[in-house]
XYZ file of C-alpha atoms in Angstrom:
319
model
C 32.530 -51.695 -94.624
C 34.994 -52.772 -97.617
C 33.880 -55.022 -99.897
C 36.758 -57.239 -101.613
C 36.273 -59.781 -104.066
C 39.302 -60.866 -106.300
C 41.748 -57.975 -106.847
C 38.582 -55.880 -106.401
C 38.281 -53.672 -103.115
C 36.013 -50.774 -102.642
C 35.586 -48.846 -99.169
C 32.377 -47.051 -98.535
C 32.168 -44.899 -101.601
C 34.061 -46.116 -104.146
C 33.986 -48.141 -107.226
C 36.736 -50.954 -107.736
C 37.253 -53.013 -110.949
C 39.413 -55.865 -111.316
C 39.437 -60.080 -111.424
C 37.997 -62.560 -110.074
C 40.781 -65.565 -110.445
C 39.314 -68.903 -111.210
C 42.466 -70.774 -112.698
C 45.011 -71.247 -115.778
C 44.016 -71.188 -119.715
C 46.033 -74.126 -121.763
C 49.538 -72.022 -122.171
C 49.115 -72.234 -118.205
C 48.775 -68.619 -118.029
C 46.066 -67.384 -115.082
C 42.545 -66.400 -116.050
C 39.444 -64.601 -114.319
C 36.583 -62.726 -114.360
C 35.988 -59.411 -115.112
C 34.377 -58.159 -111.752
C 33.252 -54.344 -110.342
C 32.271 -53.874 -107.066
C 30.247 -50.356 -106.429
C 30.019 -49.512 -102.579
C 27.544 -47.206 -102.034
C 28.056 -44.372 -99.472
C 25.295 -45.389 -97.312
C 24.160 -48.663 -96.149
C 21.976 -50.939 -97.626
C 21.425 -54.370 -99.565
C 23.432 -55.766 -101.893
C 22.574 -56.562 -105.937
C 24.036 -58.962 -107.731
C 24.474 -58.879 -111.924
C 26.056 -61.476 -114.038
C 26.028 -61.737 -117.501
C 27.766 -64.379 -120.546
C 27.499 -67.350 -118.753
C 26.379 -68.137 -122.185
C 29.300 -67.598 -124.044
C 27.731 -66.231 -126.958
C 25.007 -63.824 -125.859
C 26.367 -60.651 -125.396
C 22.899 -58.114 -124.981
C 24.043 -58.816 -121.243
C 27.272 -57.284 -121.834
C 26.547 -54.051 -123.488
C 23.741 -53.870 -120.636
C 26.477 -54.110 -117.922
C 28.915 -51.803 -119.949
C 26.381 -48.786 -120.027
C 25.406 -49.517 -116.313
C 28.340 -49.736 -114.317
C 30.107 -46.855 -115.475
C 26.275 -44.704 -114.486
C 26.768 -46.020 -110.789
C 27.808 -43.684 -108.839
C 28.376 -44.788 -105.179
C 27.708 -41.454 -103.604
C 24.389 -41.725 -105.085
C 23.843 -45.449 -103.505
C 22.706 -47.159 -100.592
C 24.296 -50.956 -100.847
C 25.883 -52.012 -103.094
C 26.116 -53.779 -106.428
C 28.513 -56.531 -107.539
C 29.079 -56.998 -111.309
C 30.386 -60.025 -112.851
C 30.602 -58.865 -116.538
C 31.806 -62.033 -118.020
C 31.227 -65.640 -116.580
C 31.586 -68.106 -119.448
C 35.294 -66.849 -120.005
C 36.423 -69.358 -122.376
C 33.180 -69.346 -124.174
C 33.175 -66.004 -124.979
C 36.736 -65.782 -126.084
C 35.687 -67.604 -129.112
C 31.793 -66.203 -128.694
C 30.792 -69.976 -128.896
C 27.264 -70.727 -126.348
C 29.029 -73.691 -124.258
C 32.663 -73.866 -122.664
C 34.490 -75.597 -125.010
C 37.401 -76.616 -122.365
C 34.738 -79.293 -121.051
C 31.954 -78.761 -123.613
C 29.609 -77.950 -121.182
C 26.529 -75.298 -120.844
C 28.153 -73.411 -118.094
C 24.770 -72.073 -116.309
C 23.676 -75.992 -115.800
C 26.561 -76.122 -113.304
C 25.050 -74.486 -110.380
C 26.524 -74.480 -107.700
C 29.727 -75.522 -109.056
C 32.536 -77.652 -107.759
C 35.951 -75.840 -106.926
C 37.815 -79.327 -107.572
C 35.031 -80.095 -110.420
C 35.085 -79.079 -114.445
C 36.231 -75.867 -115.719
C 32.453 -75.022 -115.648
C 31.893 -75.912 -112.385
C 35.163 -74.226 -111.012
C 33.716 -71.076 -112.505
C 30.196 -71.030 -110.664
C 31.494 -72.139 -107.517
C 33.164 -69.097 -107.815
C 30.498 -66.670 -109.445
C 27.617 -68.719 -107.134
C 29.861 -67.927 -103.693
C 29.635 -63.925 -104.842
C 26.326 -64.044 -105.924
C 25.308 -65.651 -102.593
C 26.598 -62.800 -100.858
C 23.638 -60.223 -102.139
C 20.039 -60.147 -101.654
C 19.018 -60.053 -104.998
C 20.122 -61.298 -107.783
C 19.891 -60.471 -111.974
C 21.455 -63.206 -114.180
C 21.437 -61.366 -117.780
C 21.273 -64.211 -120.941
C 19.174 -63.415 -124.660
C 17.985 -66.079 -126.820
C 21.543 -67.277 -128.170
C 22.085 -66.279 -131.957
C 17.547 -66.980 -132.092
C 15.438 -63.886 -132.642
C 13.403 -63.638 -129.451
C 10.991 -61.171 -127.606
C 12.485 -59.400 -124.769
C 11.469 -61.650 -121.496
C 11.998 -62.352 -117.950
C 12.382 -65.918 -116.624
C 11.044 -66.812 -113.638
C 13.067 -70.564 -112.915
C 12.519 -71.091 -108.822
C 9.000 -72.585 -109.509
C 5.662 -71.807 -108.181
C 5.607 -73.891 -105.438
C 8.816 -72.127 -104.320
C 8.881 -70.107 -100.988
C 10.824 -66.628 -102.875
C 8.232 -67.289 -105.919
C 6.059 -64.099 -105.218
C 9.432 -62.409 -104.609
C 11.367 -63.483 -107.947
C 8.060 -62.789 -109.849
C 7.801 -59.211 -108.541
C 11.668 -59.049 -109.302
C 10.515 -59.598 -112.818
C 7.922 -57.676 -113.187
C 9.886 -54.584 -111.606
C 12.665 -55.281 -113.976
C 9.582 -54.499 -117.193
C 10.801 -56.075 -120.437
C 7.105 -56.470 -121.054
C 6.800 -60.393 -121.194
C 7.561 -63.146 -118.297
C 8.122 -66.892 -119.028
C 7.133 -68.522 -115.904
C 8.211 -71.762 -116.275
C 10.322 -74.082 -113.897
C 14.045 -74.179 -115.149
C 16.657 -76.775 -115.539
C 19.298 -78.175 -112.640
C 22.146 -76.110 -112.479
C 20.692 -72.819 -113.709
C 21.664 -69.847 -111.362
C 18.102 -68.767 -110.985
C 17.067 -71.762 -109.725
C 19.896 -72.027 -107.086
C 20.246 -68.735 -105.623
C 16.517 -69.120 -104.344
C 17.451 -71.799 -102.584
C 19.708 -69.658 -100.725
C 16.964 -67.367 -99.825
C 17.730 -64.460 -102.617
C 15.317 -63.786 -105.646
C 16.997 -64.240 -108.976
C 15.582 -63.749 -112.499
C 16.584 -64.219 -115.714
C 16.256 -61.369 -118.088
C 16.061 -63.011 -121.805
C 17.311 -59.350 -123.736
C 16.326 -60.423 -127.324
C 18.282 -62.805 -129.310
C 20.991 -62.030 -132.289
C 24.618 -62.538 -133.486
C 26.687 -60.064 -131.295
C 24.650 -57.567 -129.941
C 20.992 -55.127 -130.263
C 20.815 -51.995 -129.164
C 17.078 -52.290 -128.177
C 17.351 -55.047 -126.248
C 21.075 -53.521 -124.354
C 18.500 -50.637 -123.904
C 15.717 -52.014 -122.078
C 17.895 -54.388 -120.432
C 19.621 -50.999 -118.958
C 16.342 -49.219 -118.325
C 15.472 -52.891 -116.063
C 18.503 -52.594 -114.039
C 17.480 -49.225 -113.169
C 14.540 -50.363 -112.711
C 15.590 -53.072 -110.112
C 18.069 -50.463 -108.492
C 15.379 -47.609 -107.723
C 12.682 -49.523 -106.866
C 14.746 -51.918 -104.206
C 16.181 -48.704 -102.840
C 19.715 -48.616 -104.157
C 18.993 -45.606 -105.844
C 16.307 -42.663 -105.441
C 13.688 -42.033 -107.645
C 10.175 -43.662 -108.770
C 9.490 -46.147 -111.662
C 6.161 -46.812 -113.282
C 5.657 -50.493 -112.609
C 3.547 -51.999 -115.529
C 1.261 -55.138 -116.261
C 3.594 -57.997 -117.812
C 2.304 -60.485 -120.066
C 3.115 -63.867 -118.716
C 3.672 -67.537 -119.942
C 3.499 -70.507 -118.251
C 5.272 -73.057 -121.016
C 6.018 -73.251 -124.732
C 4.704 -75.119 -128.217
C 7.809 -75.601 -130.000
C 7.111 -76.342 -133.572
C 9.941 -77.922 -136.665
C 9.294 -78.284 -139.899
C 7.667 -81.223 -141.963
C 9.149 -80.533 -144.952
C 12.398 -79.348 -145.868
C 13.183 -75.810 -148.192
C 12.559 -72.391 -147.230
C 10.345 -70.976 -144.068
C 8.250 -67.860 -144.553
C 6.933 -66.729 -141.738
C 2.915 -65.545 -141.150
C 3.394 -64.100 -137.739
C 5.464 -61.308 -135.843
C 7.325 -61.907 -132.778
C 5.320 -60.395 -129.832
C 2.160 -61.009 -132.054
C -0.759 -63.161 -131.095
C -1.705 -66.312 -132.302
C -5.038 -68.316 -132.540
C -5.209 -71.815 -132.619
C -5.456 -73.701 -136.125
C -3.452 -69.699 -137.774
C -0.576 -70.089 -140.153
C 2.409 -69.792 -138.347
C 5.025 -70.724 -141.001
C 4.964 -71.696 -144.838
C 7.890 -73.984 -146.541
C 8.231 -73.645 -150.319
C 11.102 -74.689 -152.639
C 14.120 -71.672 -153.723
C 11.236 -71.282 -156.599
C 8.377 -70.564 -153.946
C 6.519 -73.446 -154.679
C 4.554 -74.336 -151.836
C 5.291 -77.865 -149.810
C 3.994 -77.390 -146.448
C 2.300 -75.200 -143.884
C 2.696 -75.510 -139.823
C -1.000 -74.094 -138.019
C -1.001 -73.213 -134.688
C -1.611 -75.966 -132.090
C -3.027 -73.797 -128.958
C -3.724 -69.499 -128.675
C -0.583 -67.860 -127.712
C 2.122 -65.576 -128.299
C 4.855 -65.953 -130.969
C 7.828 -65.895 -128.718
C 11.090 -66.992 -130.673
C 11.876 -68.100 -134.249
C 15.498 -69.172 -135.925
C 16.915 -66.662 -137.255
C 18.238 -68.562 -141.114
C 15.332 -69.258 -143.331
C 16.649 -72.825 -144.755
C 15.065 -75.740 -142.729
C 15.877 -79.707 -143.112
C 12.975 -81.923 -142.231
C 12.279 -81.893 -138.632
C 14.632 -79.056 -137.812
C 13.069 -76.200 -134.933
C 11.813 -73.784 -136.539
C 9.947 -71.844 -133.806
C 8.082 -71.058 -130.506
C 4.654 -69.849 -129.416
C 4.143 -68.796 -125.564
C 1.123 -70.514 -123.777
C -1.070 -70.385 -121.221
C -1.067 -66.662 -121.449
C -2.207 -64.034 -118.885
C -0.870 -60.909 -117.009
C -0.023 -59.278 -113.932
């Protein structure tokens, strides 16, 4: 059957790249989405990838620029639809939010075709992603440094939890945040709809890490082999999960030095971060409030009073 979506079309077979239109930029020239669609040969289910709806984290990118060109329809049963930028105007400028309505763009599910600019743009992205049976939103932690993750955002009283969980754990970055999401996010929407969507968090930097692009590539594959797109066996692993967060700022403005590792494990009452003046002399430190896992940190070392400083994962187990 052909697939068409924007000025992309694909028969049985082949791999079509092209836009998905959403609307004009402020010279009034037309704008859309960068969108493949790869129809395999045979038939099958269909995968849906997006990535940028955060303007400004990228790692999803580089995952879906390494991945689509490796697709080779011949080789798959389905097919896979690839939205490889959705926060269009926030990536122009690489800025996190849409700064035409100054709005997080993936707290706009399911959008509004008369709405915002945001909400024009995932009506659009939400009525392609609706059409797959699974679903892979790609973000990273923003400009923070962050462990490679998987959220889980349907909830666990959700009926597609054990679904989007396995999703996650297939996918393998290693580490799961279970944890309820916001309104509006695409992972908590699509379940709705009856599809399992997960986020995969691929790190956190300014423009891009090759680690994270990596793994993030290696999950698709993952995803796409294990759900039957694509031949071949993966070695599904134990992830380390997290049910919520201890987000700790600083008391004392100056300089952070930190006593912990991302990925590492923390005891309660451990130094997690020191503050000292430019001349190292010491003015606070910030213990542990609960055991976890040192999950995410800024990435600058100068703190005001009060400002975040970092997070430790709780309520830790695997599965």
């Amino acid at each position: 059957m052909m697939i068409t979506i924007g000025t992309a079309s694909a028969a049985p077979g082949e791999v079509s790249t092209g836009r998905l239109e959403i609307g004009e930029t402020r010279d009034g020239r037309p704008f859309g989405l960068p969108i493949a669609v790869i129809n395999g040969e045979a038939p099958g289910d269909t995968l849906y990838i997006q990535a940028a709806s955060d303007g400004d984290e990228l790692n999803g990118v580089g995952v879906v620029q390494r991945v689509v060109p490796r697709l080779d329809p011949a080789k798959i049963s389905g097919a896979v639809l690839v939205i490889g930028i959705v926060n269009y105007h926030g990536f122009q400028v690489a800025e996190h939010r849409n700064p035409i309505d100054d709005t997080k763009t993936n707290r706009t599910y399911p959008g509004d075709r008369d709405g915002t600019s945001s909400e024009r743009i995932t009506a659009e992205t939400f009525d392609v992603a609706t059409q797959a049976d699974l679903a892979l939103d790609l973000h990273q932690a923003s400009t923070s440094r962050m462990i490679d993750e998987i959220r889980v955002r349907c909830g666990r009283r959700h009926r597609l939890y054990d679904s989007c969980l396995e999703l996650a754990k297939v996918f393998g970055c290693g580490y799961v945040l279970d944890q309820k999401g916001p309104d509006g996010q695409l992972a908590r929407t699509t379940p709705n709809e009856g599809i399992p969507t997960v986020d995969p968090e691929l790190g956190g930097c300014v423009g891009w890490d090759e680690s994270s692009i990596r793994k993030g590539v290696t999950g698709v594959f993952n995803v796409l082999r294990y759900y039957n797109f694509l031949q071949g066996n993966i070695d599904i692993k134990d992830q380390t999960k997290a049910t919520g967060f201890d987000h700790y700022g600083t008391p004392a403005g100056g300089l952070i030095s930190f006593k912990k590792e991302l990925g590492s494990e923390v005891t309660r009452g451990e130094t997690i971060f020191e503050v000292t003046t430019p001349f190292g002399e010491p003015k606070a430190e910030v213990t542990a409030n609960n055991d976890g896992i040192f999950w995410r940190s800024r990435r600058l070392p100068q703190v005001a009073t009060g400002e975040y400083v970092c997070s430790v994962g709780t309520g830790i187990t695997t599965y």
